[in-house]
Each structure stands twice: as structure tokens, then as C-alpha cells.
Amino acid sequence: VQLQASGGGLVQAGGSLRLTCAASGRTFSGYTLAWIRQAPGKEREFVAGIRWSGGIIAYADSVKGRFTISRDHAKNTVYLQMNSLKPEDTAIYYCTAKTTSGDWKIPTLPASYNYWGQGTQVTVSS
């Protein structure tokens, strides 16, 4: 699975951005998709995940109520709508994927995901 993330940028605190993740080469059927971020000097952090079939969703506590992950079957695309952005949301955001087989919930360990896109930078100014 080849993943292409886009939509990052510079925004003021309180603003919004929408990240997009598109797949090339195949559909997302049978996969779990997740957004994972990494801030400078910090470890990678799970942000949100969605099971392509069935739509099970999970969020990190730090983004609940502010971020929304969704999918568009027709476009084979996953989105991350980010509202009420804070400076601490500044990071490179990666679109990632793994096969769903064997998972009864959305994995939150970044190492669980074996397909990674190139990342898109999100910078939130105070």
C-alpha cells in the first residue's frame, strides 16, 4: 500500500486544517488506517485511527473533541479534520496503515503500523 498525505500547513492557534490520505495501488479494504504524529524531540504518537470496513474509530485523549477522522469509500481516502488547533499539535503527521486481521480494536502503538506515507508538516503558531 502506498500512502500519500497532504493538507498540512501553518495555522494560528484555534484554527483548523484538514489532512488527506490517499492510497495508490489498491483499496483500503481490509486495512486499519491511522494518523500518527511526531513532534521535534518527541516520540511518535498515535492520533486517530479508523477501520476501513465497519468504521470503528479511536482517538488519542489529547485530540478527542477537536479532531475527527473519517473515510470516503468512493475516493479511497481518509481524512483528519483538525479543529481548535493548539501549538502542542505542531508535528509531522503521518498517514499509516496495517491489515485489520486479528485486531479487535484499533491499535494505538505506532509500531503496529507497517505502511507509512511521507508525512505532512502541521505548524500551529501561538
CSV table of C-alpha atoms in Angstrom, one decimal, residues 67-116:
chain,number,residue,atom,x,y,z
A,67,PHE,CA,-10.1,16.1,15.7
A,68,THR,CA,-12.4,13.9,13.5
A,69,ILE,CA,-11.2,11.0,11.4
A,70,SER,CA,-13.4,9.9,8.5
A,71,ARG,CA,-13.3,7.9,5.3
A,72,ASP,CA,-14.7,8.2,1.8
A,73,HIS,CA,-15.1,4.8,0.2
A,74,ALA,CA,-15.7,6.2,-3.3
A,75,LYS,CA,-12.5,8.2,-3.2
A,76,ASN,CA,-10.5,5.6,-1.3
A,77,THR,CA,-9.4,8.4,1.0
A,78,VAL,CA,-9.1,9.0,4.8
A,79,TYR,CA,-9.4,12.5,6.3
A,80,LEU,CA,-8.4,14.1,9.6
A,81,GLN,CA,-10.3,17.2,10.4
A,82,MET,CA,-8.4,19.2,13.0
A,83,ASN,CA,-10.2,22.0,14.8
A,84,SER,CA,-9.3,24.2,17.7
A,85,LEU,CA,-5.6,23.6,17.0
A,86,LYS,CA,-3.1,24.2,19.7
A,87,PRO,CA,0.7,24.9,19.5
A,88,GLU,CA,1.3,21.4,21.0
A,89,ASP,CA,-0.3,19.9,17.9
A,90,THR,CA,2.7,21.0,15.9
A,91,ALA,CA,4.3,17.9,14.4
A,92,ILE,CA,4.8,15.9,11.2
A,93,TYR,CA,1.6,13.9,10.7
A,94,TYR,CA,2.0,10.5,9.0
A,95,CYS,CA,-0.8,8.5,7.4
A,96,THR,CA,-0.2,4.9,8.2
A,97,ALA,CA,-1.9,1.5,7.6
A,98,LYS,CA,-2.0,-2.1,8.7
A,99,THR,CA,-4.1,-5.1,7.9
A,100,THR,CA,-7.0,-5.4,10.2
A,101,SER,CA,-6.8,-9.2,10.6
A,102,GLY,CA,-6.6,-10.2,14.2
A,103,ASP,CA,-7.3,-6.8,15.7
A,104,TRP,CA,-10.4,-6.5,17.9
A,105,LYS,CA,-9.8,-2.8,18.5
A,106,ILE,CA,-7.8,0.0,16.8
A,107,PRO,CA,-4.1,-0.4,17.7
A,108,THR,CA,-2.6,2.7,19.3
A,109,LEU,CA,1.1,1.7,19.2
A,110,PRO,CA,2.8,3.4,16.2
A,111,ALA,CA,5.0,0.3,15.7
A,112,SER,CA,1.8,-1.7,14.9
A,113,TYR,CA,1.5,0.1,11.6
A,114,ASN,CA,3.7,-1.2,8.8
A,115,TYR,CA,2.8,1.1,5.9
A,116,TRP,CA,3.7,4.8,6.2
